[in-house]
Structure formats: C-alpha cells, structure tokens
mmCIF file of N, CA, C and O in Angstrom:
data_model
loop_
_atom_site.group_PDB
_atom_site.id
_atom_site.type_symbol
_atom_site.label_atom_id
_atom_site.label_comp_id
_atom_site.label_asym_id
_atom_site.label_seq_id
_atom_site.Cartn_x
_atom_site.Cartn_y
_atom_site.Cartn_z
ATOM 1 N N MET A 266 0.959 -1.251 -0.099
ATOM 2 C CA MET A 266 0.104 -0.090 0.179
ATOM 3 C C MET A 266 0.737 1.096 -0.177
ATOM 4 O O MET A 266 1.679 1.518 0.665
ATOM 5 N N SER A 267 0.769 2.308 -0.843
ATOM 6 C CA SER A 267 1.155 3.244 -0.995
ATOM 7 C C SER A 267 0.792 4.405 0.349
ATOM 8 O O SER A 267 0.031 4.015 0.822
ATOM 9 N N ALA A 268 1.740 5.565 0.235
ATOM 10 C CA ALA A 268 1.418 6.562 1.243
ATOM 11 C C ALA A 268 0.173 7.142 0.632
ATOM 12 O O ALA A 268 -0.344 7.309 1.600
ATOM 13 N N SER A 269 0.005 7.190 -0.388
ATOM 14 C CA SER A 269 -1.225 8.245 -0.926
ATOM 15 C C SER A 269 -2.443 7.118 -0.851
ATOM 16 O O SER A 269 -3.693 8.046 -0.490
ATOM 17 N N ASP A 270 -2.434 5.947 -1.024
ATOM 18 C CA ASP A 270 -3.492 5.248 -0.247
ATOM 19 C C ASP A 270 -3.968 5.245 0.992
ATOM 20 O O ASP A 270 -5.067 4.887 1.105
ATOM 21 N N GLU A 271 -2.823 5.229 1.622
ATOM 22 C CA GLU A 271 -3.179 4.978 3.109
ATOM 23 C C GLU A 271 -3.654 6.442 3.684
ATOM 24 O O GLU A 271 -4.755 6.653 4.255
ATOM 25 N N ASN A 272 -3.517 7.656 3.094
ATOM 26 C CA ASN A 272 -3.858 8.860 3.236
ATOM 27 C C ASN A 272 -5.526 8.743 2.992
ATOM 28 O O ASN A 272 -5.760 9.769 3.411
ATOM 29 N N ASP A 273 -5.918 7.930 1.591
ATOM 30 C CA ASP A 273 -7.250 8.157 1.335
ATOM 31 C C ASP A 273 -8.214 7.218 2.106
ATOM 32 O O ASP A 273 -9.430 7.293 1.777
ATOM 33 N N ARG A 274 -7.809 6.238 3.123
ATOM 34 C CA ARG A 274 -8.777 5.578 3.416
ATOM 35 C C ARG A 274 -9.374 6.486 4.645
ATOM 36 O O ARG A 274 -9.244 7.420 5.116
ATOM 37 N N PRO A 275 -10.817 5.597 4.699
ATOM 38 C CA PRO A 275 -11.878 6.076 5.622
ATOM 39 C C PRO A 275 -11.065 6.388 7.069
ATOM 40 O O PRO A 275 -10.553 5.678 7.650
ATOM 41 N N GLY A 276 -11.140 7.350 7.865
ATOM 42 C CA GLY A 276 -10.776 7.420 9.237
ATOM 43 C C GLY A 276 -9.494 8.316 9.124
ATOM 44 O O GLY A 276 -9.069 8.151 10.520
ATOM 45 N N THR A 277 -8.786 8.144 8.487
ATOM 46 C CA THR A 277 -7.561 8.693 8.445
ATOM 47 C C THR A 277 -7.417 10.591 8.578
ATOM 48 O O THR A 277 -8.078 10.521 7.735
ATOM 49 N N PRO A 278 -6.920 10.537 9.878
ATOM 50 C CA PRO A 278 -7.365 12.709 10.126
ATOM 51 C C PRO A 278 -6.506 12.921 8.677
ATOM 52 O O PRO A 278 -5.310 12.753 8.357
ATOM 53 N N LYS A 279 -6.957 14.205 8.181
ATOM 54 C CA LYS A 279 -6.401 15.163 7.525
ATOM 55 C C LYS A 279 -6.253 16.453 7.865
ATOM 56 O O LYS A 279 -7.220 16.577 8.003
ATOM 57 N N GLU A 280 -5.481 17.266 7.313
ATOM 58 C CA GLU A 280 -4.903 18.256 7.799
ATOM 59 C C GLU A 280 -4.607 19.178 6.670
ATOM 60 O O GLU A 280 -4.237 18.992 5.977
ATOM 61 N N PRO A 281 -4.873 20.420 6.745
ATOM 62 C CA PRO A 281 -4.423 20.930 5.662
ATOM 63 C C PRO A 281 -2.961 20.865 5.463
ATOM 64 O O PRO A 281 -2.106 20.887 6.246
ATOM 65 N N GLU A 282 -2.437 21.264 3.918
ATOM 66 C CA GLU A 282 -1.095 21.010 3.658
ATOM 67 C C GLU A 282 -0.385 21.567 4.799
ATOM 68 O O GLU A 282 -0.292 22.521 5.083
ATOM 69 N N GLY A 283 1.005 20.833 5.104
ATOM 70 C CA GLY A 283 1.905 21.577 5.692
ATOM 71 C C GLY A 283 1.654 21.444 7.154
ATOM 72 O O GLY A 283 2.424 21.982 7.951
ATOM 73 N N GLN A 284 0.570 21.276 7.670
ATOM 74 C CA GLN A 284 -0.145 21.544 9.092
ATOM 75 C C GLN A 284 -0.043 19.695 10.024
ATOM 76 O O GLN A 284 -0.380 18.989 9.318
ATOM 77 N N PRO A 285 0.700 19.745 10.905
ATOM 78 C CA PRO A 285 0.582 18.643 11.684
ATOM 79 C C PRO A 285 -0.901 17.904 11.842
ATOM 80 O O PRO A 285 -1.731 18.740 12.509
ATOM 81 N N VAL A 286 -1.178 17.024 11.921
ATOM 82 C CA VAL A 286 -2.253 16.229 12.728
ATOM 83 C C VAL A 286 -2.338 16.367 13.920
ATOM 84 O O VAL A 286 -1.510 16.079 15.024
ATOM 85 N N SER A 287 -3.280 17.115 14.625
ATOM 86 C CA SER A 287 -3.267 17.273 15.832
ATOM 87 C C SER A 287 -3.794 15.899 16.703
ATOM 88 O O SER A 287 -5.257 15.355 16.387
ATOM 89 N N GLU A 288 -3.386 15.931 17.727
ATOM 90 C CA GLU A 288 -4.093 14.521 18.434
ATOM 91 C C GLU A 288 -5.231 14.951 19.244
ATOM 92 O O GLU A 288 -6.198 13.851 19.574
ATOM 93 N N HIS A 289 -5.678 16.245 19.110
ATOM 94 C CA HIS A 289 -7.499 16.493 20.038
ATOM 95 C C HIS A 289 -8.287 17.221 18.885
ATOM 96 O O HIS A 289 -7.550 17.688 17.849
ATOM 97 N N LEU A 290 -9.008 16.776 19.105
ATOM 98 C CA LEU A 290 -10.156 17.936 18.290
ATOM 99 C C LEU A 290 -11.195 19.081 19.471
ATOM 100 O O LEU A 290 -11.523 18.336 20.596
ATOM 101 N N ASN A 291 -11.466 19.621 18.940
ATOM 102 C CA ASN A 291 -12.337 20.904 19.628
ATOM 103 C C ASN A 291 -13.840 20.419 19.146
ATOM 104 O O ASN A 291 -14.202 20.439 18.017
ATOM 105 N N ILE A 292 -14.770 19.917 20.099
ATOM 106 C CA ILE A 292 -16.143 19.611 19.563
ATOM 107 C C ILE A 292 -16.834 20.126 20.361
ATOM 108 O O ILE A 292 -17.190 20.562 21.481
ATOM 109 N N LYS A 293 -18.258 20.740 19.485
ATOM 110 C CA LYS A 293 -19.223 21.241 20.015
ATOM 111 C C LYS A 293 -20.516 20.080 20.304
ATOM 112 O O LYS A 293 -20.687 19.930 19.390
ATOM 113 N N VAL A 294 -21.021 20.402 21.361
ATOM 114 C CA VAL A 294 -21.902 19.440 21.668
ATOM 115 C C VAL A 294 -23.510 20.422 21.894
ATOM 116 O O VAL A 294 -23.261 21.171 22.602
ATOM 117 N N THR A 295 -24.540 19.864 21.410
ATOM 118 C CA THR A 295 -25.563 20.979 21.389
ATOM 119 C C THR A 295 -26.893 19.889 21.807
ATOM 120 O O THR A 295 -27.316 19.146 20.576
ATOM 121 N N ASP A 296 -28.048 20.665 22.007
ATOM 122 C CA ASP A 296 -29.053 19.790 22.299
ATOM 123 C C ASP A 296 -30.169 20.732 21.445
ATOM 124 O O ASP A 296 -31.820 20.794 21.815
ATOM 125 N N ASN A 297 -30.045 21.956 21.083
ATOM 126 C CA ASN A 297 -30.729 23.204 20.548
ATOM 127 C C ASN A 297 -31.188 24.117 21.354
ATOM 128 O O ASN A 297 -31.436 25.013 21.168
ATOM 129 N N ASN A 298 -30.442 23.903 22.446
ATOM 130 C CA ASN A 298 -31.144 24.748 23.443
ATOM 131 C C ASN A 298 -29.408 24.966 24.051
ATOM 132 O O ASN A 298 -29.650 25.972 24.725
ATOM 133 N N ASN A 299 -28.540 24.295 24.410
ATOM 134 C CA ASN A 299 -27.746 24.518 25.277
ATOM 135 C C ASN A 299 -26.511 24.057 24.164
ATOM 136 O O ASN A 299 -26.210 22.978 23.337
ATOM 137 N N GLU A 300 -25.421 24.764 24.628
ATOM 138 C CA GLU A 300 -23.977 24.539 23.550
ATOM 139 C C GLU A 300 -22.673 24.110 24.528
ATOM 140 O O GLU A 300 -22.513 25.031 25.659
ATOM 141 N N VAL A 301 -22.269 22.684 24.580
ATOM 142 C CA VAL A 301 -20.888 22.490 25.450
ATOM 143 C C VAL A 301 -19.842 22.631 24.656
ATOM 144 O O VAL A 301 -20.135 21.607 23.975
ATOM 145 N N PHE A 302 -18.689 22.768 24.953
ATOM 146 C CA PHE A 302 -17.808 22.570 24.200
ATOM 147 C C PHE A 302 -16.636 21.692 24.749
ATOM 148 O O PHE A 302 -16.392 22.088 25.946
ATOM 149 N N PHE A 303 -16.179 20.719 24.115
ATOM 150 C CA PHE A 303 -14.798 19.950 24.621
ATOM 151 C C PHE A 303 -13.880 19.867 23.998
ATOM 152 O O PHE A 303 -13.929 19.948 22.423
ATOM 153 N N LYS A 304 -12.612 19.330 24.674
ATOM 154 C CA LYS A 304 -11.363 19.157 23.633
ATOM 155 C C LYS A 304 -11.365 17.887 24.235
ATOM 156 O O LYS A 304 -11.390 17.476 25.049
ATOM 157 N N ILE A 305 -11.491 16.838 22.772
ATOM 158 C CA ILE A 305 -11.131 15.566 23.167
ATOM 159 C C ILE A 305 -10.071 14.554 22.539
ATOM 160 O O ILE A 305 -9.565 15.340 21.130
ATOM 161 N N LYS A 306 -9.469 13.694 22.726
ATOM 162 C CA LYS A 306 -8.408 13.317 22.086
ATOM 163 C C LYS A 306 -9.373 12.295 20.712
ATOM 164 O O LYS A 306 -10.396 11.920 21.015
ATOM 165 N N ARG A 307 -9.116 11.984 19.521
ATOM 166 C CA ARG A 307 -9.229 11.706 18.568
ATOM 167 C C ARG A 307 -9.770 10.026 18.916
ATOM 168 O O ARG A 307 -10.427 9.382 18.117
ATOM 169 N N THR A 308 -8.897 9.675 20.080
ATOM 170 C CA THR A 308 -9.533 8.066 20.163
ATOM 171 C C THR A 308 -10.375 8.317 21.667
ATOM 172 O O THR A 308 -11.031 6.990 21.673
ATOM 173 N N THR A 309 -10.849 9.508 21.590
ATOM 174 C CA THR A 309 -11.867 9.376 22.984
ATOM 175 C C THR A 309 -13.128 8.078 22.381
ATOM 176 O O THR A 309 -13.859 8.779 21.360
ATOM 177 N N ILE A 310 -13.767 7.697 23.271
ATOM 178 C CA ILE A 310 -14.899 6.978 23.061
ATOM 179 C C ILE A 310 -15.887 7.631 23.359
ATOM 180 O O ILE A 310 -16.118 8.499 24.461
ATOM 181 N N LEU A 311 -16.901 8.227 22.406
ATOM 182 C CA LEU A 311 -18.116 9.148 22.304
ATOM 183 C C LEU A 311 -19.061 9.269 23.292
ATOM 184 O O LEU A 311 -19.597 10.064 23.743
ATOM 185 N N LYS A 312 -19.017 7.858 23.974
ATOM 186 C CA LYS A 312 -20.234 7.517 25.198
ATOM 187 C C LYS A 312 -19.425 8.414 26.385
ATOM 188 O O LYS A 312 -20.441 9.517 27.109
ATOM 189 N N LYS A 313 -18.175 8.804 26.071
ATOM 190 C CA LYS A 313 -17.616 9.628 27.558
ATOM 191 C C LYS A 313 -18.059 11.269 27.253
ATOM 192 O O LYS A 313 -18.130 11.615 28.382
ATOM 193 N N LEU A 314 -17.905 11.336 25.862
ATOM 194 C CA LEU A 314 -18.339 12.752 26.012
ATOM 195 C C LEU A 314 -19.640 13.062 25.937
ATOM 196 O O LEU A 314 -20.189 14.201 26.303
ATOM 197 N N MET A 315 -20.793 12.193 25.601
ATOM 198 C CA MET A 315 -22.024 12.402 25.880
ATOM 199 C C MET A 315 -22.458 12.479 27.348
ATOM 200 O O MET A 315 -23.501 13.106 27.793
ATOM 201 N N ASP A 316 -21.785 11.653 28.294
ATOM 202 C CA ASP A 316 -21.890 11.210 29.252
ATOM 203 C C ASP A 316 -21.504 12.834 30.130
ATOM 204 O O ASP A 316 -22.093 13.514 30.797
ATOM 205 N N ALA A 317 -20.471 13.588 29.628
ATOM 206 C CA ALA A 317 -19.772 14.749 30.309
ATOM 207 C C ALA A 317 -21.045 15.454 29.923
ATOM 208 O O ALA A 317 -21.200 16.712 30.713
ATOM 209 N N PHE A 318 -21.642 15.621 28.708
ATOM 210 C CA PHE A 318 -22.772 16.552 28.247
ATOM 211 C C PHE A 318 -23.731 16.371 28.638
ATOM 212 O O PHE A 318 -23.953 17.218 29.434
ATOM 213 N N CYS A 319 -24.099 15.447 29.299
ATOM 214 C CA CYS A 319 -25.238 15.061 30.144
ATOM 215 C C CYS A 319 -25.093 15.479 31.839
ATOM 216 O O CYS A 319 -25.708 16.023 32.736
ATOM 217 N N GLU A 320 -23.991 15.236 32.337
ATOM 218 C CA GLU A 320 -23.652 16.014 33.385
ATOM 219 C C GLU A 320 -23.725 17.669 33.583
ATOM 220 O O GLU A 320 -23.889 18.320 34.644
ATOM 221 N N THR A 321 -23.455 18.441 32.761
ATOM 222 C CA THR A 321 -23.557 19.481 32.491
ATOM 223 C C THR A 321 -25.246 19.903 32.741
ATOM 224 O O THR A 321 -25.395 21.393 33.023
ATOM 225 N N TRP A 322 -25.622 19.156 32.675
ATOM 226 C CA TRP A 322 -27.357 19.706 32.576
ATOM 227 C C TRP A 322 -27.763 19.552 33.852
ATOM 228 O O TRP A 322 -27.800 18.541 34.584
ATOM 229 N N GLN A 323 -27.974 20.546 34.951
ATOM 230 C CA GLN A 323 -28.580 20.348 36.053
ATOM 231 C C GLN A 323 -27.640 19.889 37.016
ATOM 232 O O GLN A 323 -28.257 19.555 37.706
ATOM 233 N N GLY A 324 -26.587 19.775 36.483
ATOM 234 C CA GLY A 324 -25.344 18.977 37.582
ATOM 235 C C GLY A 324 -25.703 17.722 37.792
ATOM 236 O O GLY A 324 -24.556 16.894 38.331
ATOM 237 N N SER A 325 -26.464 16.550 36.821
ATOM 238 C CA SER A 325 -26.383 15.660 37.213
ATOM 239 C C SER A 325 -26.974 14.799 35.924
ATOM 240 O O SER A 325 -27.069 15.497 34.912
ATOM 241 N N GLN A 326 -26.529 13.455 35.700
ATOM 242 C CA GLN A 326 -27.112 13.018 34.568
ATOM 243 C C GLN A 326 -28.225 12.898 34.072
ATOM 244 O O GLN A 326 -29.317 13.046 35.286
ATOM 245 N N LEU A 327 -28.922 13.278 33.070
ATOM 246 C CA LEU A 327 -30.468 12.937 32.851
ATOM 247 C C LEU A 327 -31.142 11.904 33.144
ATOM 248 O O LEU A 327 -30.514 10.600 32.962
ATOM 249 N N SER A 328 -31.960 11.730 33.505
ATOM 250 C CA SER A 328 -32.861 10.356 33.671
ATOM 251 C C SER A 328 -34.414 10.766 33.627
ATOM 252 O O SER A 328 -34.468 12.250 33.435
ATOM 253 N N PRO A 329 -35.418 9.826 33.599
ATOM 254 C CA PRO A 329 -36.618 10.582 33.027
ATOM 255 C C PRO A 329 -37.417 11.263 33.907
ATOM 256 O O PRO A 329 -37.949 11.736 33.691
ATOM 257 N N LEU A 330 -36.804 10.856 35.353
ATOM 258 C CA LEU A 330 -37.575 11.213 36.519
ATOM 259 C C LEU A 330 -37.107 12.961 36.334
ATOM 260 O O LEU A 330 -38.078 14.137 36.373
ATOM 261 N N LEU A 331 -35.937 13.340 35.646
ATOM 262 C CA LEU A 331 -35.431 14.733 35.901
ATOM 263 C C LEU A 331 -36.514 15.579 34.713
ATOM 264 O O LEU A 331 -36.595 16.835 34.836
ATOM 265 N N LEU A 332 -36.317 14.675 33.508
ATOM 266 C CA LEU A 332 -37.273 15.214 32.700
ATOM 267 C C LEU A 332 -38.753 15.440 32.628
ATOM 268 O O LEU A 332 -39.698 15.346 31.460
ATOM 269 N N ASP A 333 -39.268 14.661 33.578
ATOM 270 C CA ASP A 333 -41.052 14.564 34.115
ATOM 271 C C ASP A 333 -41.354 13.495 32.774
ATOM 272 O O ASP A 333 -42.324 13.976 32.268
ATOM 273 N N MET A 334 -40.582 12.641 32.321
ATOM 274 C CA MET A 334 -40.762 11.861 31.332
ATOM 275 C C MET A 334 -42.140 10.827 31.829
ATOM 276 O O MET A 334 -42.208 10.354 32.809
ATOM 277 N N GLN A 335 -43.012 10.656 30.959
ATOM 278 C CA GLN A 335 -44.288 9.591 31.361
ATOM 279 C C GLN A 335 -44.163 8.198 30.267
ATOM 280 O O GLN A 335 -43.359 8.617 29.372
ATOM 281 N N ASP A 336 -44.703 7.567 30.548
ATOM 282 C CA ASP A 336 -45.024 6.196 29.751
ATOM 283 C C ASP A 336 -45.285 6.336 28.589
ATOM 284 O O ASP A 336 -46.288 7.113 28.237
ATOM 285 N N GLY A 337 -44.300 6.245 27.840
ATOM 286 C CA GLY A 337 -45.042 6.361 26.119
ATOM 287 C C GLY A 337 -44.438 7.504 25.312
ATOM 288 O O GLY A 337 -44.434 7.739 24.095
ATOM 289 N N ASP A 338 -43.621 8.269 26.265
ATOM 290 C CA ASP A 338 -42.744 9.248 25.635
ATOM 291 C C ASP A 338 -41.836 8.679 24.849
ATOM 292 O O ASP A 338 -40.967 7.929 24.358
ATOM 293 N N THR A 339 -41.236 10.047 23.786
ATOM 294 C CA THR A 339 -40.287 9.493 23.043
ATOM 295 C C THR A 339 -39.074 10.867 22.929
ATOM 296 O O THR A 339 -39.251 11.524 23.394
ATOM 297 N N LEU A 340 -37.858 10.104 22.806
ATOM 298 C CA LEU A 340 -36.990 10.584 22.965
ATOM 299 C C LEU A 340 -36.023 10.761 21.387
ATOM 300 O O LEU A 340 -36.302 10.078 21.109
ATOM 301 N N GLU A 341 -36.440 12.361 21.247
ATOM 302 C CA GLU A 341 -35.839 11.909 19.494
ATOM 303 C C GLU A 341 -34.365 12.525 19.497
ATOM 304 O O GLU A 341 -33.863 13.427 20.268
ATOM 305 N N VAL A 342 -33.625 12.077 18.777
ATOM 306 C CA VAL A 342 -32.289 12.033 18.974
ATOM 307 C C VAL A 342 -31.674 12.376 17.208
ATOM 308 O O VAL A 342 -32.226 12.343 16.301
ATOM 309 N N HIS A 343 -31.182 13.746 17.002
ATOM 310 C CA HIS A 343 -31.042 14.203 15.526
ATOM 311 C C HIS A 343 -29.450 13.926 15.681
ATOM 312 O O HIS A 343 -28.680 14.293 16.089
ATOM 313 N N GLN A 344 -29.118 13.902 14.363
ATOM 314 C CA GLN A 344 -27.700 13.949 14.080
ATOM 315 C C GLN A 344 -27.735 14.801 12.726
ATOM 316 O O GLN A 344 -28.325 15.188 11.647
ATOM 317 N N GLU A 345 -26.577 15.544 12.762
ATOM 318 C CA GLU A 345 -26.268 16.781 11.781
ATOM 319 C C GLU A 345 -26.154 16.461 10.588
ATOM 320 O O GLU A 345 -25.636 15.495 10.393
ATOM 321 N N GLN A 346 -26.702 16.963 9.730
ATOM 322 C CA GLN A 346 -26.716 16.734 8.215
ATOM 323 C C GLN A 346 -26.181 17.979 7.330
ATOM 324 O O GLN A 346 -26.763 18.688 7.506
ATOM 325 N N ILE A 347 -25.156 17.441 6.660
ATOM 326 C CA ILE A 347 -24.076 18.651 6.005
ATOM 327 C C ILE A 347 -24.622 18.173 4.673
ATOM 328 O O ILE A 347 -24.467 16.767 4.005
ATOM 329 N N GLY A 348 -25.059 19.239 3.603
ATOM 330 C CA GLY A 348 -24.903 19.228 2.191
ATOM 331 C C GLY A 348 -26.549 18.571 2.140
ATOM 332 O O GLY A 348 -27.484 18.521 2.841
ATOM 333 N N GLY A 349 -26.620 18.128 0.884
ATOM 334 C CA GLY A 349 -28.165 17.217 0.529
ATOM 335 C C GLY A 349 -28.421 17.692 -1.009
ATOM 336 O O GLY A 349 -27.791 18.545 -1.656
ATOM 337 N N ALA A 350 -29.281 17.266 -1.508
ATOM 338 C CA ALA A 350 -29.973 17.018 -2.939
ATOM 339 C C ALA A 350 -31.277 18.509 -3.321
ATOM 340 O O ALA A 350 -31.650 18.651 -1.909
ATOM 341 N N ASN A 351 -30.521 19.097 -4.156
ATOM 342 C CA ASN A 351 -31.396 20.602 -4.058
ATOM 343 C C ASN A 351 -32.721 19.832 -5.308
ATOM 344 O O ASN A 351 -32.826 19.247 -5.592
#
C-alpha cells in the first residue's frame, strides 16, 4: 500500500497541507438549547463525551425523572446533516 493510498482511507485524519495532525479535536455538543464545548482526543469513546454533556445539564445525568417523562414518551435523537440534494 502506498503512502497516498493510506492517506485516502476512511478515518485517516487529514489536515491542511503542511499542518501536523493534532491529537485533539475541539467538539461542540448541542441539544438546540444548550451548547457545550469539549476538547477530546481523536481516540476518545463518544460515550464519554455524551456522559460529560449530560453531566452539565442541572449538574447531574439526565434521567426520566428529571425530565418529567411519562410512559410512552419519545426521545428524539438528531444527527447533523451537511449538504443534500436540491
């Protein structure tokens, strides 16, 4: 495998020409009401990030009790989409 093939693989970090690849990422997590910024390693399991985000909300992890959820309620999860067809 050539060096150029290796750089085109999915998951291979890419930075602008001449820039070293950083070990850390600055990530913004939002629930459309709150924004929290985190600096994490590229290898950090995202569960840790989401757990930390939940900790910032009312100082404790979210629970159905804290959200006053009822039987049959729905939790919506949204993934950011970039681009799309016109």
